[in-house]
Amino acid sequence: MILVSLEIMLALWFCILLLLVAFFIQLGEGGEAQNPCERVERCGYQDIKFPFRLKGRHPDHCGYPGFELSCTEKRQTVLELPNIPTKFYVDWIDYENQELEFYDPENCTLTNIHLPVSPFYFNETNIIFFLLNCSTLERKKHSDKYFGMITCLSGPTYQIYVVDSAGYFLDELPIVQCSVVDKKTLYFPSSLIWFEPNCTLCERNKKSCRLKSNGTGTETECFLPVIQGKNESRKFVASGELFSWNFQVSISLMSRKFGSLLSFGSR
């Protein structure tokens, strides 16, 4: 009789433990799920978030139209605009001021300074440039802040260089056998800016930004993002500690009950 009662009690305690395990697993999974479009991705050192989307990381429907970025094998962030053959390599994105600083390794942006229909506008700098035609006797693909070769304008027997007149005197250039093709003021684009969608206020208040679900196409709203891993880890730590405490209490109670039954049966 005592053994039967003991078996029933052990089975009951086992069922209670199973229920506790199921409860705490559900508690750990019960956190707010993050919308994949609101997830912050990373390419190199650059954070990618709304209004941009990162190809291959964010779903196709995420981001704002025209704000599509890709990440190269070298972890470089690239922006490609419609009807422009030049790839803009992203140097930095200022989400608060809504400005994207870029660089063009081929220096071909000078030949494509007019944007087609696009959400972006060039933030142009007024600089006087020399365009030089140099022979290939000393073929160096030299490039720095004030001097660089324009590969898309160069040919097999000559090279075209662009030189910032403020950075070099012509006799100081690290090239030979060059002639000045032209000297003119160029509006050299160094960054892109956008006005819509407007997320400046959200960024200023340290919040995330997204399109309003029931608003017009460009209306945005601010929200507090779900921090991946942080809330979930807290829940699992708390539930794990609580489960451990319940398990220890259950074992203690079972040991006491089992001991009392044994002592009662030995009488």
Short mmCIF file of N, CA and C in Angstrom, two decimals, residues 121-239:
data_model
loop_
_atom_site.label_atom_id
_atom_site.label_comp_id
_atom_site.label_asym_id
_atom_site.label_seq_id
_atom_site.Cartn_x
_atom_site.Cartn_y
_atom_site.Cartn_z
N TYR A 121 19.68 63.64 -53.64
CA TYR A 121 20.19 64.84 -54.28
C TYR A 121 21.67 64.95 -53.96
N PHE A 122 22.45 65.41 -54.93
CA PHE A 122 23.87 65.59 -54.69
C PHE A 122 24.10 66.80 -53.79
N ASN A 123 24.92 66.61 -52.78
CA ASN A 123 25.42 67.72 -51.98
C ASN A 123 26.75 68.13 -52.61
N GLU A 124 26.72 69.13 -53.45
CA GLU A 124 27.85 69.43 -54.32
C GLU A 124 28.81 70.45 -53.71
N THR A 125 30.09 70.27 -54.03
CA THR A 125 31.14 71.19 -53.60
C THR A 125 31.73 71.89 -54.82
N ASN A 126 31.85 73.18 -54.76
CA ASN A 126 32.36 73.98 -55.87
C ASN A 126 33.89 74.03 -55.80
N ILE A 127 34.58 73.29 -56.69
CA ILE A 127 36.04 73.21 -56.67
C ILE A 127 36.58 73.40 -58.09
N ILE A 128 37.73 74.09 -58.21
CA ILE A 128 38.39 74.25 -59.50
C ILE A 128 39.30 73.05 -59.73
N PHE A 129 39.11 72.37 -60.88
CA PHE A 129 39.89 71.19 -61.21
C PHE A 129 40.65 71.39 -62.52
N PHE A 130 41.81 70.70 -62.60
CA PHE A 130 42.51 70.55 -63.86
C PHE A 130 42.24 69.14 -64.37
N LEU A 131 41.98 69.02 -65.66
CA LEU A 131 41.93 67.71 -66.31
C LEU A 131 43.20 67.56 -67.13
N LEU A 132 43.99 66.54 -66.83
CA LEU A 132 45.28 66.33 -67.47
C LEU A 132 45.25 65.08 -68.34
N ASN A 133 45.91 65.18 -69.50
CA ASN A 133 46.08 64.03 -70.38
C ASN A 133 47.55 63.62 -70.30
N CYS A 134 47.78 62.42 -69.78
CA CYS A 134 49.15 61.95 -69.54
C CYS A 134 49.43 60.70 -70.36
N SER A 135 50.70 60.55 -70.78
CA SER A 135 51.09 59.36 -71.52
C SER A 135 51.18 58.18 -70.58
N THR A 136 51.33 57.01 -71.17
CA THR A 136 51.39 55.78 -70.37
C THR A 136 52.83 55.37 -70.07
N LEU A 137 53.80 56.27 -70.34
CA LEU A 137 55.18 55.91 -70.07
C LEU A 137 55.39 55.65 -68.58
N GLU A 138 54.68 56.37 -67.75
CA GLU A 138 54.73 56.12 -66.32
C GLU A 138 53.29 55.89 -65.86
N ARG A 139 52.87 54.67 -65.98
CA ARG A 139 51.46 54.34 -65.75
C ARG A 139 51.27 53.98 -64.28
N LYS A 140 50.93 54.96 -63.51
CA LYS A 140 50.68 54.75 -62.09
C LYS A 140 49.24 55.13 -61.77
N LYS A 141 48.55 54.20 -61.19
CA LYS A 141 47.16 54.50 -60.81
C LYS A 141 47.18 55.16 -59.44
N HIS A 142 47.78 56.33 -59.43
CA HIS A 142 47.93 57.08 -58.19
C HIS A 142 46.63 57.78 -57.85
N SER A 143 46.33 57.84 -56.58
CA SER A 143 45.10 58.53 -56.18
C SER A 143 45.23 58.97 -54.73
N ASP A 144 44.84 60.21 -54.47
CA ASP A 144 44.74 60.67 -53.10
C ASP A 144 43.62 61.69 -53.05
N LYS A 145 43.60 62.49 -52.00
CA LYS A 145 42.49 63.40 -51.79
C LYS A 145 42.38 64.45 -52.90
N TYR A 146 43.52 64.86 -53.48
CA TYR A 146 43.52 65.96 -54.44
C TYR A 146 43.84 65.52 -55.87
N PHE A 147 44.08 64.26 -56.09
CA PHE A 147 44.62 63.83 -57.37
C PHE A 147 44.22 62.39 -57.63
N GLY A 148 43.68 62.09 -58.80
CA GLY A 148 43.29 60.72 -59.10
C GLY A 148 43.03 60.51 -60.57
N MET A 149 43.20 59.26 -61.02
CA MET A 149 42.98 58.92 -62.42
C MET A 149 41.51 58.60 -62.65
N ILE A 150 40.97 59.10 -63.77
CA ILE A 150 39.59 58.80 -64.15
C ILE A 150 39.64 57.66 -65.15
N THR A 151 39.45 56.44 -64.69
CA THR A 151 39.62 55.27 -65.55
C THR A 151 38.58 55.21 -66.66
N CYS A 152 37.37 55.72 -66.41
CA CYS A 152 36.33 55.62 -67.43
C CYS A 152 36.56 56.59 -68.58
N LEU A 153 37.46 57.56 -68.43
CA LEU A 153 37.80 58.48 -69.51
C LEU A 153 39.16 58.17 -70.13
N SER A 154 39.91 57.27 -69.50
CA SER A 154 41.25 56.94 -69.98
C SER A 154 41.18 55.85 -71.05
N GLY A 155 42.24 55.77 -71.86
CA GLY A 155 42.32 54.77 -72.92
C GLY A 155 43.60 53.97 -72.83
N PRO A 156 43.84 53.10 -73.82
CA PRO A 156 45.04 52.25 -73.77
C PRO A 156 46.35 53.01 -73.93
N THR A 157 46.32 54.21 -74.52
CA THR A 157 47.56 54.95 -74.75
C THR A 157 47.64 56.26 -73.97
N TYR A 158 46.69 56.53 -73.16
CA TYR A 158 46.70 57.78 -72.38
C TYR A 158 45.89 57.60 -71.10
N GLN A 159 46.13 58.51 -70.17
CA GLN A 159 45.40 58.52 -68.91
C GLN A 159 44.88 59.93 -68.65
N ILE A 160 43.66 60.00 -68.16
CA ILE A 160 43.07 61.28 -67.78
C ILE A 160 43.07 61.37 -66.26
N TYR A 161 43.68 62.44 -65.76
CA TYR A 161 43.72 62.66 -64.32
C TYR A 161 42.91 63.91 -63.98
N VAL A 162 42.34 63.91 -62.80
CA VAL A 162 41.68 65.10 -62.29
C VAL A 162 42.49 65.59 -61.09
N VAL A 163 42.76 66.88 -61.07
CA VAL A 163 43.62 67.45 -60.04
C VAL A 163 42.92 68.65 -59.42
N ASP A 164 42.83 68.65 -58.12
CA ASP A 164 42.28 69.79 -57.39
C ASP A 164 43.34 70.88 -57.36
N SER A 165 43.03 72.04 -57.92
CA SER A 165 44.02 73.12 -58.00
C SER A 165 44.44 73.62 -56.63
N ALA A 166 43.62 73.38 -55.62
CA ALA A 166 43.98 73.83 -54.27
C ALA A 166 44.95 72.88 -53.60
N GLY A 167 45.10 71.68 -54.13
CA GLY A 167 45.94 70.70 -53.45
C GLY A 167 47.32 70.52 -54.04
N TYR A 168 47.50 70.87 -55.34
CA TYR A 168 48.77 70.65 -56.01
C TYR A 168 49.12 71.84 -56.90
N PHE A 169 50.42 72.06 -57.06
CA PHE A 169 50.91 72.84 -58.19
C PHE A 169 51.26 71.83 -59.28
N LEU A 170 51.09 72.21 -60.53
CA LEU A 170 51.26 71.24 -61.62
C LEU A 170 52.65 70.62 -61.64
N ASP A 171 53.69 71.40 -61.27
CA ASP A 171 55.04 70.84 -61.30
C ASP A 171 55.31 69.92 -60.12
N GLU A 172 54.38 69.81 -59.19
CA GLU A 172 54.55 68.93 -58.04
C GLU A 172 53.86 67.58 -58.22
N LEU A 173 53.17 67.39 -59.33
CA LEU A 173 52.41 66.17 -59.52
C LEU A 173 53.33 64.97 -59.71
N PRO A 174 52.97 63.81 -59.15
CA PRO A 174 53.81 62.61 -59.25
C PRO A 174 53.63 61.88 -60.57
N ILE A 175 53.50 62.60 -61.69
CA ILE A 175 53.35 62.01 -63.01
C ILE A 175 54.19 62.81 -63.99
N VAL A 176 54.46 62.21 -65.18
CA VAL A 176 55.29 62.87 -66.19
C VAL A 176 54.54 62.92 -67.51
N GLN A 177 55.03 63.79 -68.43
CA GLN A 177 54.51 63.90 -69.79
C GLN A 177 53.00 64.10 -69.80
N CYS A 178 52.56 65.18 -69.19
CA CYS A 178 51.13 65.49 -69.12
C CYS A 178 50.87 66.85 -69.77
N SER A 179 49.69 66.98 -70.29
CA SER A 179 49.24 68.26 -70.83
C SER A 179 47.87 68.57 -70.26
N VAL A 180 47.63 69.87 -70.03
CA VAL A 180 46.36 70.28 -69.45
C VAL A 180 45.28 70.21 -70.53
N VAL A 181 44.27 69.41 -70.30
CA VAL A 181 43.14 69.30 -71.22
C VAL A 181 42.16 70.43 -70.98
N ASP A 182 41.89 70.70 -69.74
CA ASP A 182 40.89 71.72 -69.41
C ASP A 182 41.09 72.17 -67.97
N LYS A 183 40.65 73.35 -67.71
CA LYS A 183 40.62 73.88 -66.35
C LYS A 183 39.26 74.55 -66.17
N LYS A 184 38.49 74.02 -65.25
CA LYS A 184 37.15 74.58 -65.07
C LYS A 184 36.65 74.28 -63.67
N THR A 185 35.61 74.98 -63.34
CA THR A 185 34.96 74.76 -62.05
C THR A 185 34.00 73.59 -62.18
N LEU A 186 34.18 72.60 -61.33
CA LEU A 186 33.30 71.44 -61.32
C LEU A 186 32.55 71.38 -60.00
N TYR A 187 31.31 70.99 -60.11
CA TYR A 187 30.52 70.78 -58.90
C TYR A 187 30.70 69.33 -58.50
N PHE A 188 31.68 69.13 -57.68
CA PHE A 188 32.10 67.76 -57.35
C PHE A 188 31.23 67.22 -56.22
N PRO A 189 30.46 66.18 -56.50
CA PRO A 189 29.59 65.61 -55.45
C PRO A 189 30.38 64.72 -54.50
N SER A 190 30.22 64.95 -53.24
CA SER A 190 30.90 64.12 -52.24
C SER A 190 29.91 63.40 -51.33
N SER A 191 28.64 63.78 -51.43
CA SER A 191 27.64 63.12 -50.59
C SER A 191 26.27 63.26 -51.23
N LEU A 192 25.38 62.39 -50.78
CA LEU A 192 23.98 62.43 -51.21
C LEU A 192 23.12 62.77 -50.01
N ILE A 193 22.08 63.55 -50.24
CA ILE A 193 21.14 63.87 -49.18
C ILE A 193 19.74 63.47 -49.62
N TRP A 194 18.86 63.24 -48.65
CA TRP A 194 17.47 62.92 -48.97
C TRP A 194 16.55 63.63 -47.98
N PHE A 195 15.35 63.91 -48.44
CA PHE A 195 14.36 64.62 -47.62
C PHE A 195 13.16 63.74 -47.25
N GLU A 196 12.90 62.74 -48.06
CA GLU A 196 11.82 61.81 -47.77
C GLU A 196 12.33 60.39 -47.93
N PRO A 197 11.95 59.52 -47.01
CA PRO A 197 11.15 59.77 -45.80
C PRO A 197 11.96 60.52 -44.75
N ASN A 198 11.27 61.26 -43.91
CA ASN A 198 11.94 62.10 -42.91
C ASN A 198 11.97 61.39 -41.56
N CYS A 199 13.16 61.01 -41.13
CA CYS A 199 13.34 60.32 -39.85
C CYS A 199 14.23 61.11 -38.90
N THR A 200 14.46 62.37 -39.19
CA THR A 200 15.37 63.19 -38.39
C THR A 200 14.93 63.26 -36.93
N LEU A 201 13.65 63.50 -36.70
CA LEU A 201 13.15 63.65 -35.33
C LEU A 201 13.32 62.36 -34.54
N CYS A 202 13.08 61.22 -35.17
CA CYS A 202 13.25 59.94 -34.49
C CYS A 202 14.70 59.73 -34.08
N GLU A 203 15.62 59.99 -35.00
CA GLU A 203 17.03 59.81 -34.71
C GLU A 203 17.49 60.76 -33.61
N ARG A 204 16.96 61.98 -33.63
CA ARG A 204 17.35 62.97 -32.63
C ARG A 204 16.91 62.54 -31.24
N ASN A 205 15.79 61.83 -31.15
CA ASN A 205 15.26 61.36 -29.87
C ASN A 205 15.69 59.94 -29.55
N LYS A 206 16.70 59.43 -30.28
CA LYS A 206 17.27 58.10 -30.04
C LYS A 206 16.23 57.00 -30.20
N LYS A 207 15.35 57.17 -31.17
CA LYS A 207 14.34 56.16 -31.47
C LYS A 207 14.53 55.67 -32.90
N SER A 208 13.87 54.56 -33.22
CA SER A 208 13.91 54.04 -34.58
C SER A 208 12.77 54.63 -35.39
N CYS A 209 12.86 54.45 -36.69
CA CYS A 209 11.90 55.08 -37.61
C CYS A 209 11.34 54.02 -38.54
N ARG A 210 10.08 54.18 -38.91
CA ARG A 210 9.43 53.29 -39.87
C ARG A 210 8.27 54.03 -40.52
N LEU A 211 7.77 53.46 -41.62
CA LEU A 211 6.60 54.03 -42.27
C LEU A 211 5.35 53.73 -41.46
N LYS A 212 4.43 54.68 -41.43
CA LYS A 212 3.15 54.45 -40.77
C LYS A 212 2.37 53.41 -41.56
N SER A 213 1.82 52.42 -40.84
CA SER A 213 1.08 51.36 -41.52
C SER A 213 -0.21 51.87 -42.14
N ASN A 214 -0.82 52.88 -41.53
CA ASN A 214 -2.08 53.41 -42.04
C ASN A 214 -1.95 54.83 -42.57
N GLY A 215 -0.70 55.23 -42.88
CA GLY A 215 -0.48 56.59 -43.35
C GLY A 215 -0.26 56.63 -44.85
N THR A 216 0.16 57.80 -45.33
CA THR A 216 0.48 57.93 -46.75
C THR A 216 1.83 57.29 -47.03
N GLY A 217 2.27 57.34 -48.27
CA GLY A 217 3.49 56.64 -48.66
C GLY A 217 4.75 57.10 -47.96
N THR A 218 4.82 58.37 -47.55
CA THR A 218 6.05 58.89 -46.96
C THR A 218 5.93 59.23 -45.49
N GLU A 219 4.76 59.05 -44.89
CA GLU A 219 4.58 59.36 -43.47
C GLU A 219 5.34 58.35 -42.61
N THR A 220 6.07 58.86 -41.64
CA THR A 220 6.85 57.99 -40.76
C THR A 220 6.39 58.15 -39.32
N GLU A 221 6.82 57.21 -38.50
CA GLU A 221 6.55 57.26 -37.07
C GLU A 221 7.76 56.74 -36.32
N CYS A 222 7.91 57.20 -35.09
CA CYS A 222 9.02 56.76 -34.24
C CYS A 222 8.56 55.62 -33.35
N PHE A 223 9.48 54.75 -32.99
CA PHE A 223 9.15 53.65 -32.09
C PHE A 223 10.41 53.20 -31.37
N LEU A 224 10.20 52.55 -30.24
CA LEU A 224 11.32 51.99 -29.49
C LEU A 224 11.61 50.60 -30.03
N PRO A 225 12.81 50.36 -30.50
CA PRO A 225 13.10 49.06 -31.12
C PRO A 225 13.23 47.95 -30.09
N VAL A 226 12.98 46.72 -30.56
CA VAL A 226 13.23 45.54 -29.74
C VAL A 226 14.71 45.22 -29.86
N ILE A 227 15.40 45.21 -28.73
CA ILE A 227 16.84 44.93 -28.74
C ILE A 227 17.02 43.43 -28.80
N GLN A 228 17.58 42.95 -29.92
CA GLN A 228 17.73 41.53 -30.13
C GLN A 228 18.61 40.90 -29.06
N GLY A 229 18.09 39.83 -28.47
CA GLY A 229 18.86 39.05 -27.52
C GLY A 229 18.80 39.55 -26.10
N LYS A 230 18.58 40.88 -25.91
CA LYS A 230 18.64 41.44 -24.57
C LYS A 230 17.43 41.02 -23.74
N ASN A 231 16.22 41.28 -24.26
CA ASN A 231 15.02 40.92 -23.53
C ASN A 231 14.88 39.42 -23.39
N GLU A 232 15.23 38.71 -24.51
CA GLU A 232 15.11 37.26 -24.46
C GLU A 232 16.04 36.66 -23.42
N SER A 233 17.27 37.17 -23.34
CA SER A 233 18.22 36.62 -22.38
C SER A 233 17.76 36.87 -20.95
N ARG A 234 17.18 38.06 -20.72
CA ARG A 234 16.68 38.35 -19.38
C ARG A 234 15.58 37.36 -18.99
N LYS A 235 14.67 37.09 -19.96
CA LYS A 235 13.56 36.18 -19.66
C LYS A 235 14.07 34.78 -19.38
N PHE A 236 15.04 34.32 -20.19
CA PHE A 236 15.53 32.97 -19.98
C PHE A 236 16.34 32.86 -18.69
N VAL A 237 17.07 33.90 -18.35
CA VAL A 237 17.80 33.88 -17.08
C VAL A 237 16.83 33.83 -15.92
N ALA A 238 15.80 34.69 -15.98
CA ALA A 238 14.81 34.73 -14.89
C ALA A 238 14.06 33.42 -14.81
N SER A 239 13.62 32.90 -15.96
CA SER A 239 12.87 31.65 -15.94
C SER A 239 13.76 30.49 -15.51
#
